[in-house]
Amino acid sequence: MTFQDCICFQLGTISRKITLDYRNKIAGYNLTHSQFFVLMAVLECEGLQPSHLAEKSYIDRATVTGLIDRLERDGWVERHRDVPDRRALKIYLSSKAKKHKKEFVAIFNEINGSFKDRFTGEEWEQLQYLLGKLEP
Amino acid sequence: MTFQDCICFQLGTISRKITLDYRNKIAGYNLTHSQFFVLMAVLECEGLQPSHLAEKSYIDRATVTGLIDRLERDGWVERHRDVPDRRALKIYLSSKAKKHKKEFVAIFNEINGSFKDRFTGEEWEQLQYLLGKLEP
DNA sequence: TTTATATAATTTGCATGCTAATTATATGCA
DNA sequence: TGCATATAATTAGCATGCAAATTATATAAA
């Protein structure tokens, strides 16, 4: 029994490796792994507030602020203060991002598919079930 | 099909949640998740070089430098230049860390056990097998 | 209406984690 | 020996990610 056998360690390691793998596939868009996921979240449902994006993505609000900062800086999303509640924001895709919408979905499906393809349908179900049991 | 169903996203999320969970358990020692793993690596085999620790932990050398910096700052490990090759270092436990050796092993086993307990032996085997298939 | 409390987003501070560049030392080859 | 190349560790720069504090606005209660 060594620390490498610890499930916590293993998950972190695999997660990091996959992140690197991901990067190569979206390198052309100059997006990071996390940025890509937030962009997918906006793409799936435009006009969400940063706090809702944080909830959907299971990351901290402060982290979302930074992610949106950089997505906005690079021209992928826009912040709009068009909510009755003047504290809140809504996040929309930029026109540039809209142009690439279909490509993003395709890349997403390709990446997930490349992992899914390694398993039988039954194994995939089993993996989802077992991962679910790991949630704290 | 939404981005939350992507296995890459799921692994990252679970991994982050577990990291937080971990923190509470080692909070008394003021160690982070990653510091704890590096400390376990040193504990398992003293005198390893930073580059070997990086290899064992599947993290970058530059990251190891920072981790050792903080572990040394907080008095858990020591850097020794007692290798024929004067470029290299060896990392040893401090006497303070040695005093807590048994506790660290116990905490480690307790944490890993708390996850393992959620599965049957067969499920655990299956999880290891399925995670292995995810490696890029 | 005024005050206390709550909420949305941001900022600050710190610890990963990676890549690329740098420094110091070894080694191999002419 | 002298020079090119390789290697160990570090540094610098950037992007997560979290906790705690801050700012601006809403809402509830006195």
Tab-separated table of C-alpha atoms (C1' of nucleotides) in Angstrom:
chain	number	residue	atom	x	y	z
A	1	MET	CA	0.000	0.000	0.000
A	2	THR	CA	1.548	3.241	-1.134
A	3	PHE	CA	0.139	6.705	-1.549
A	4	GLN	CA	-0.231	6.115	-5.265
A	5	ASP	CA	-2.909	3.556	-4.465
A	6	CYS	CA	-5.017	6.191	-2.756
A	7	ILE	CA	-8.131	6.854	-4.771
A	8	CYS	CA	-7.881	10.578	-4.062
A	9	PHE	CA	-4.392	10.656	-5.494
A	10	GLN	CA	-5.408	8.599	-8.506
A	11	LEU	CA	-8.357	10.804	-9.368
A	12	GLY	CA	-6.245	13.941	-9.152
A	13	THR	CA	-3.591	12.431	-11.369
A	14	ILE	CA	-5.980	11.220	-14.035
A	15	SER	CA	-7.845	14.492	-13.938
A	16	ARG	CA	-4.645	16.446	-14.516
A	17	LYS	CA	-3.547	14.184	-17.342
A	18	ILE	CA	-6.891	14.551	-19.062
A	19	THR	CA	-6.709	18.298	-18.667
A	20	LEU	CA	-3.415	18.316	-20.544
A	21	ASP	CA	-4.882	16.055	-23.185
A	22	TYR	CA	-7.819	18.415	-23.571
A	23	ARG	CA	-5.600	21.390	-24.064
A	24	ASN	CA	-4.131	20.036	-27.262
A	25	LYS	CA	-7.562	19.555	-28.757
A	26	ILE	CA	-8.734	23.098	-28.118
A	27	ALA	CA	-5.319	24.684	-28.614
A	28	GLY	CA	-6.424	26.248	-31.869
A	29	TYR	CA	-8.923	28.414	-30.034
A	30	ASN	CA	-6.476	29.434	-27.327
A	31	LEU	CA	-8.934	28.319	-24.660
A	32	THR	CA	-8.092	26.502	-21.464
A	33	HIS	CA	-9.904	23.415	-20.237
A	34	SER	CA	-11.908	25.415	-17.684
A	35	GLN	CA	-12.648	28.214	-20.077
A	36	PHE	CA	-13.981	25.685	-22.555
A	37	PHE	CA	-16.375	24.253	-19.988
A	38	VAL	CA	-17.666	27.669	-18.956
A	39	LEU	CA	-18.084	28.547	-22.602
A	40	MET	CA	-20.081	25.327	-23.098
A	41	ALA	CA	-22.240	26.295	-20.140
A	42	VAL	CA	-22.973	29.708	-21.645
A	43	LEU	CA	-23.550	28.116	-25.011
A	44	GLU	CA	-26.102	25.733	-23.534
A	45	CYS	CA	-27.932	28.506	-21.776
A	46	GLU	CA	-27.211	32.141	-22.565
A	47	GLY	CA	-28.001	34.876	-20.101
A	48	LEU	CA	-27.078	32.990	-16.958
A	49	GLN	CA	-25.643	34.924	-14.059
A	50	PRO	CA	-22.068	34.269	-12.914
A	51	SER	CA	-23.396	32.736	-9.710
A	52	HIS	CA	-25.510	30.314	-11.733
A	53	LEU	CA	-22.541	29.419	-13.885
A	54	ALA	CA	-20.563	28.720	-10.731
A	55	GLU	CA	-23.322	26.445	-9.498
A	56	LYS	CA	-23.595	24.608	-12.805
A	57	SER	CA	-19.838	24.158	-13.026
A	58	TYR	CA	-19.277	23.314	-9.380
A	59	ILE	CA	-16.650	25.964	-8.984
A	60	ASP	CA	-16.340	28.955	-6.738
A	61	ARG	CA	-17.918	32.288	-7.672
A	62	ALA	CA	-14.589	34.037	-7.350
A	63	THR	CA	-13.110	31.582	-9.809
A	64	VAL	CA	-15.937	32.245	-12.258
A	65	THR	CA	-15.226	35.963	-12.090
A	66	GLY	CA	-11.672	35.306	-13.241
A	67	LEU	CA	-12.738	32.894	-15.952
A	68	ILE	CA	-15.247	35.369	-17.344
A	69	ASP	CA	-12.628	38.105	-17.163
A	70	ARG	CA	-10.379	36.170	-19.491
A	71	LEU	CA	-13.176	34.894	-21.730
A	72	GLU	CA	-14.336	38.489	-22.126
A	73	ARG	CA	-10.799	39.767	-22.667
A	74	ASP	CA	-10.388	37.246	-25.504
A	75	GLY	CA	-13.723	38.162	-27.016
A	76	TRP	CA	-15.739	34.999	-26.325
A	77	VAL	CA	-18.423	36.302	-23.965
A	78	GLU	CA	-20.020	39.570	-22.891
A	79	ARG	CA	-21.230	40.815	-19.528
A	80	HIS	CA	-24.589	42.618	-19.587
A	81	ARG	CA	-26.227	44.475	-16.732
A	82	ASP	CA	-29.737	44.083	-18.100
A	83	VAL	CA	-31.366	42.560	-15.061
A	84	PRO	CA	-33.882	44.349	-12.828
A	85	ASP	CA	-31.563	43.535	-9.945
A	86	ARG	CA	-28.691	45.908	-10.539
A	87	ARG	CA	-26.240	43.745	-8.606
A	88	ALA	CA	-26.610	40.919	-11.090
A	89	LEU	CA	-25.080	40.286	-14.495
A	90	LYS	CA	-26.016	38.142	-17.446
A	91	ILE	CA	-23.427	36.400	-19.556
A	92	TYR	CA	-23.876	36.098	-23.327
A	93	LEU	CA	-21.844	34.652	-26.155
A	94	SER	CA	-20.055	37.167	-28.362
A	95	SER	CA	-20.794	37.101	-32.072
A	96	LYS	CA	-17.353	35.580	-32.575
A	97	ALA	CA	-18.265	32.734	-30.220
A	98	LYS	CA	-21.621	32.260	-31.935
A	99	LYS	CA	-19.833	31.708	-35.214
A	100	HIS	CA	-17.942	28.788	-33.676
A	101	LYS	CA	-20.897	27.313	-31.829
A	102	LYS	CA	-21.205	24.204	-33.964
A	103	GLU	CA	-17.463	23.566	-33.874
A	104	PHE	CA	-17.400	23.782	-30.109
A	105	VAL	CA	-20.184	21.261	-29.790
A	106	ALA	CA	-18.377	19.001	-32.234
A	107	ILE	CA	-15.109	19.231	-30.326
A	108	PHE	CA	-16.893	18.560	-27.093
A	109	ASN	CA	-18.580	15.477	-28.477
A	110	GLU	CA	-15.376	14.294	-30.058
A	111	ILE	CA	-13.417	14.578	-26.822
A	112	ASN	CA	-16.043	12.904	-24.703
A	113	GLY	CA	-16.534	10.296	-27.377
A	114	SER	CA	-12.835	9.509	-27.441
A	115	PHE	CA	-13.128	8.476	-23.817
A	116	LYS	CA	-16.489	6.801	-24.109
A	117	ASP	CA	-15.232	4.682	-26.979
A	118	ARG	CA	-12.841	2.915	-24.656
A	119	PHE	CA	-15.716	1.331	-22.774
A	120	THR	CA	-18.635	-0.917	-23.499
A	121	GLY	CA	-22.029	0.548	-22.761
A	122	GLU	CA	-22.238	-1.508	-19.625
A	123	GLU	CA	-18.806	-0.427	-18.427
A	124	TRP	CA	-19.715	3.196	-18.988
A	125	GLU	CA	-22.842	2.825	-16.888
A	126	GLN	CA	-20.797	1.128	-14.216
A	127	LEU	CA	-18.182	3.901	-14.255
A	128	GLN	CA	-20.849	6.552	-13.809
A	129	TYR	CA	-22.337	4.593	-10.935
A	130	LEU	CA	-18.998	4.054	-9.191
A	131	LEU	CA	-17.888	7.662	-9.619
A	132	GLY	CA	-21.187	8.734	-8.119
A	133	LYS	CA	-20.348	6.793	-4.972
A	134	LEU	CA	-17.098	8.727	-4.601
A	135	GLU	CA	-18.833	12.084	-4.234
A	136	PRO	CA	-18.334	13.358	-0.701
B	1	MET	CA	-26.196	15.611	-23.295
B	2	THR	CA	-24.739	18.535	-21.428
B	3	PHE	CA	-21.175	19.421	-20.502
B	4	GLN	CA	-21.768	18.070	-17.008
B	5	ASP	CA	-22.047	14.605	-18.547
B	6	CYS	CA	-18.519	14.856	-19.910
B	7	ILE	CA	-16.273	12.431	-18.094
B	8	CYS	CA	-13.446	14.987	-18.065
B	9	PHE	CA	-15.677	17.479	-16.318
B	10	GLN	CA	-16.932	14.890	-13.856
B	11	LEU	CA	-13.466	13.729	-12.868
B	12	GLY	CA	-12.298	17.283	-12.300
B	13	THR	CA	-15.322	18.048	-10.174
B	14	ILE	CA	-15.046	14.956	-8.011
B	15	SER	CA	-11.336	15.450	-7.664
B	16	ARG	CA	-11.839	19.004	-6.432
B	17	LYS	CA	-14.550	17.985	-3.999
B	18	ILE	CA	-12.351	15.263	-2.550
B	19	THR	CA	-9.494	17.720	-2.204
B	20	LEU	CA	-11.710	19.938	-0.079
B	21	ASP	CA	-12.809	16.950	1.954
B	22	TYR	CA	-9.192	16.022	2.495
B	23	ARG	CA	-8.296	19.437	3.739
B	24	ASN	CA	-10.568	19.170	6.733
B	25	LYS	CA	-8.969	15.924	7.807
B	26	ILE	CA	-5.406	17.235	7.750
B	27	ALA	CA	-6.317	20.761	8.815
B	28	GLY	CA	-4.725	20.213	12.213
B	29	TYR	CA	-1.336	19.895	10.587
B	30	ASN	CA	-1.781	22.904	8.359
B	31	LEU	CA	-0.909	20.809	5.328
B	32	THR	CA	-2.532	20.980	1.931
B	33	HIS	CA	-3.709	17.963	-0.011
B	34	SER	CA	-0.676	18.068	-2.308
B	35	GLN	CA	1.771	18.717	0.505
B	36	PHE	CA	0.371	15.698	2.321
B	37	PHE	CA	0.981	13.452	-0.684
B	38	VAL	CA	4.542	14.666	-1.151
B	39	LEU	CA	5.148	14.177	2.551
B	40	MET	CA	3.821	10.618	2.245
B	41	ALA	CA	6.187	10.057	-0.666
B	42	VAL	CA	9.167	11.243	1.391
B	43	LEU	CA	7.967	9.215	4.337
B	44	GLU	CA	7.818	6.088	2.195
B	45	CYS	CA	11.308	6.634	0.853
B	46	GLU	CA	13.594	9.223	2.355
B	47	GLY	CA	16.464	10.709	0.407
B	48	LEU	CA	14.722	10.888	-2.954
B	49	GLN	CA	15.616	13.722	-5.287
B	50	PRO	CA	13.004	16.324	-6.211
B	51	SER	CA	12.930	14.974	-9.750
B	52	HIS	CA	12.155	11.497	-8.432
B	53	LEU	CA	9.423	12.866	-6.217
B	54	ALA	CA	7.949	14.581	-9.251
B	55	GLU	CA	7.990	11.315	-11.158
B	56	LYS	CA	6.416	9.364	-8.294
B	57	SER	CA	3.722	11.987	-7.812
B	58	TYR	CA	3.038	12.601	-11.496
B	59	ILE	CA	3.524	16.311	-11.117
B	60	ASP	CA	5.891	18.726	-12.753
B	61	ARG	CA	9.370	19.337	-11.331
B	62	ALA	CA	8.697	23.036	-11.040
B	63	THR	CA	5.632	22.269	-8.951
B	64	VAL	CA	7.667	20.005	-6.692
B	65	THR	CA	10.144	22.811	-6.078
B	66	GLY	CA	7.322	24.981	-4.760
B	67	LEU	CA	5.839	22.199	-2.653
B	68	ILE	CA	9.207	21.455	-1.060
B	69	ASP	CA	9.723	25.176	-0.482
B	70	ARG	CA	6.609	25.338	1.642
B	71	LEU	CA	7.140	21.975	3.339
B	72	GLU	CA	10.623	23.141	4.293
B	73	ARG	CA	9.367	26.554	5.384
B	74	ASP	CA	6.891	24.859	7.714
B	75	GLY	CA	9.523	22.521	9.068
B	76	TRP	CA	8.380	19.190	7.619
B	77	VAL	CA	11.261	18.308	5.304
B	78	GLU	CA	14.907	19.205	4.726
B	79	ARG	CA	16.941	19.647	1.559
B	80	HIS	CA	20.424	18.087	1.663
B	81	ARG	CA	23.153	18.482	-0.913
B	82	ASP	CA	24.893	15.232	0.031
B	83	VAL	CA	24.996	13.622	-3.370
B	84	PRO	CA	28.169	13.145	-5.456
B	85	ASP	CA	26.365	15.030	-8.198
B	86	ARG	CA	26.383	18.564	-6.882
B	87	ARG	CA	23.376	19.553	-8.960
B	88	ALA	CA	21.152	17.110	-7.143
B	89	LEU	CA	19.384	17.283	-3.790
B	90	LYS	CA	18.028	14.704	-1.403
B	91	ILE	CA	14.867	15.278	0.563
B	92	TYR	CA	14.552	14.040	4.152
B	93	LEU	CA	11.894	14.241	6.839
B	94	SER	CA	12.542	16.729	9.621
B	95	SER	CA	12.620	15.410	13.167
B	96	LYS	CA	9.249	17.103	13.676
B	97	ALA	CA	7.803	15.134	10.769
B	98	LYS	CA	9.355	11.905	12.034
B	99	LYS	CA	7.513	12.349	15.315
B	100	HIS	CA	4.203	12.383	13.427
B	101	LYS	CA	5.051	9.550	11.072
B	102	LYS	CA	2.617	7.042	12.541
B	103	GLU	CA	-0.179	9.589	12.684
B	104	PHE	CA	0.296	10.495	9.038
B	105	VAL	CA	0.090	6.866	7.993
B	106	ALA	CA	-3.021	6.461	10.135
B	107	ILE	CA	-4.685	9.523	8.603
B	108	PHE	CA	-3.800	8.339	5.148
B	109	ASN	CA	-5.297	4.911	5.754
B	110	GLU	CA	-8.353	6.415	7.368
B	111	ILE	CA	-9.027	8.729	4.451
B	112	ASN	CA	-8.505	6.104	1.811
B	113	GLY	CA	-10.503	3.643	3.893
B	114	SER	CA	-13.409	6.048	4.149
B	115	PHE	CA	-13.695	5.905	0.376
B	116	LYS	CA	-12.960	2.219	0.023
B	117	ASP	CA	-15.666	1.402	2.544
B	118	ARG	CA	-18.295	2.664	0.167
B	119	PHE	CA	-17.602	-0.170	-2.233
B	120	THR	CA	-17.623	-3.926	-2.224
B	121	GLY	CA	-14.297	-5.556	-2.966
B	122	GLU	CA	-15.501	-6.366	-6.443
B	123	GLU	CA	-16.679	-2.815	-7.089
B	124	TRP	CA	-13.314	-1.475	-5.945
B	125	GLU	CA	-11.489	-3.747	-8.359
B	126	GLN	CA	-13.841	-2.647	-11.094
B	127	LEU	CA	-13.276	1.023	-10.303
B	128	GLN	CA	-9.517	0.584	-10.483
B	129	TYR	CA	-9.870	-1.184	-13.804
B	130	LEU	CA	-12.184	1.430	-15.288
B	131	LEU	CA	-10.081	4.366	-14.096
B	132	GLY	CA	-7.068	2.723	-15.668
B	133	LYS	CA	-8.819	2.810	-19.032
B	134	LEU	CA	-9.281	6.559	-18.716
B	135	GLU	CA	-5.544	7.278	-18.638
B	136	PRO	CA	-4.545	9.089	-21.808
C	1	DT	C1'	-37.958	56.135	6.775
C	2	DT	C1'	-34.057	54.298	8.855
C	3	DT	C1'	-31.392	50.450	9.987
C	4	DA	C1'	-30.012	45.733	9.842
C	5	DT	C1'	-29.398	41.928	7.046
C	6	DA	C1'	-28.842	39.449	2.797
C	7	DT	C1'	-27.142	38.810	-1.781
C	8	DA	C1'	-24.281	39.416	-6.516
C	9	DA	C1'	-20.042	40.192	-7.935
C	10	DT	C1'	-15.454	41.423	-7.220
C	11	DT	C1'	-10.930	41.809	-5.001
C	12	DT	C1'	-7.091	40.093	-2.319
C	13	DG	C1'	-4.044	36.630	-0.801
C	14	DC	C1'	-2.313	32.212	-1.119
C	15	DA	C1'	-1.343	27.421	-2.988
C	16	DT	C1'	-1.318	24.454	-6.913
C	17	DG	C1'	0.241	23.287	-11.675
C	18	DC	C1'	2.021	23.955	-16.253
C	19	DT	C1'	5.465	25.878	-19.817
C	20	DA	C1'	9.557	28.111	-20.963
C	21	DA	C1'	13.744	30.173	-19.587
C	22	DT	C1'	17.751	30.247	-16.457
C	23	DT	C1'	21.643	28.639	-13.450
C	24	DA	C1'	24.907	25.387	-11.968
C	25	DT	C1'	27.093	21.254	-12.643
C	26	DA	C1'	28.289	16.825	-15.431
C	27	DT	C1'	29.550	14.428	-19.253
C	28	DG	C1'	30.991	13.357	-23.893
C	29	DC	C1'	33.779	14.305	-27.717
C	30	DA	C1'	37.372	16.638	-30.582
D	1	DT	C1'	42.165	20.471	-22.295
D	2	DG	C1'	38.193	22.931	-24.277
D	3	DC	C1'	33.669	23.115	-26.029
D	4	DA	C1'	29.100	21.331	-26.949
D	5	DT	C1'	25.481	19.037	-24.900
D	6	DA	C1'	22.743	17.166	-21.198
D	7	DT	C1'	20.751	17.227	-16.701
D	8	DA	C1'	19.003	18.906	-11.709
D	9	DA	C1'	16.837	22.384	-9.790
D	10	DT	C1'	15.024	26.828	-9.823
D	11	DT	C1'	12.705	30.989	-11.487
D	12	DA	C1'	9.242	33.690	-14.015
D	13	DG	C1'	4.841	34.084	-15.985
D	14	DC	C1'	0.298	32.728	-16.344
D	15	DA	C1'	-4.249	30.333	-15.300
D	16	DT	C1'	-6.953	27.795	-12.057
D	17	DG	C1'	-9.245	27.424	-7.452
D	18	DC	C1'	-10.460	28.438	-2.696
D	19	DA	C1'	-11.342	31.450	1.532
D	20	DA	C1'	-12.138	35.773	3.377
D	21	DA	C1'	-12.967	40.565	2.854
D	22	DT	C1'	-15.106	44.322	0.189
D	23	DT	C1'	-18.492	46.967	-2.675
D	24	DA	C1'	-22.929	47.837	-4.400
D	25	DT	C1'	-27.599	46.960	-4.306
D	26	DA	C1'	-32.000	44.700	-2.353
D	27	DT	C1'	-34.956	43.518	1.105
D	28	DA	C1'	-36.863	43.052	5.644
D	29	DA	C1'	-37.772	44.821	10.072
D	30	DA	C1'	-38.209	48.490	13.484
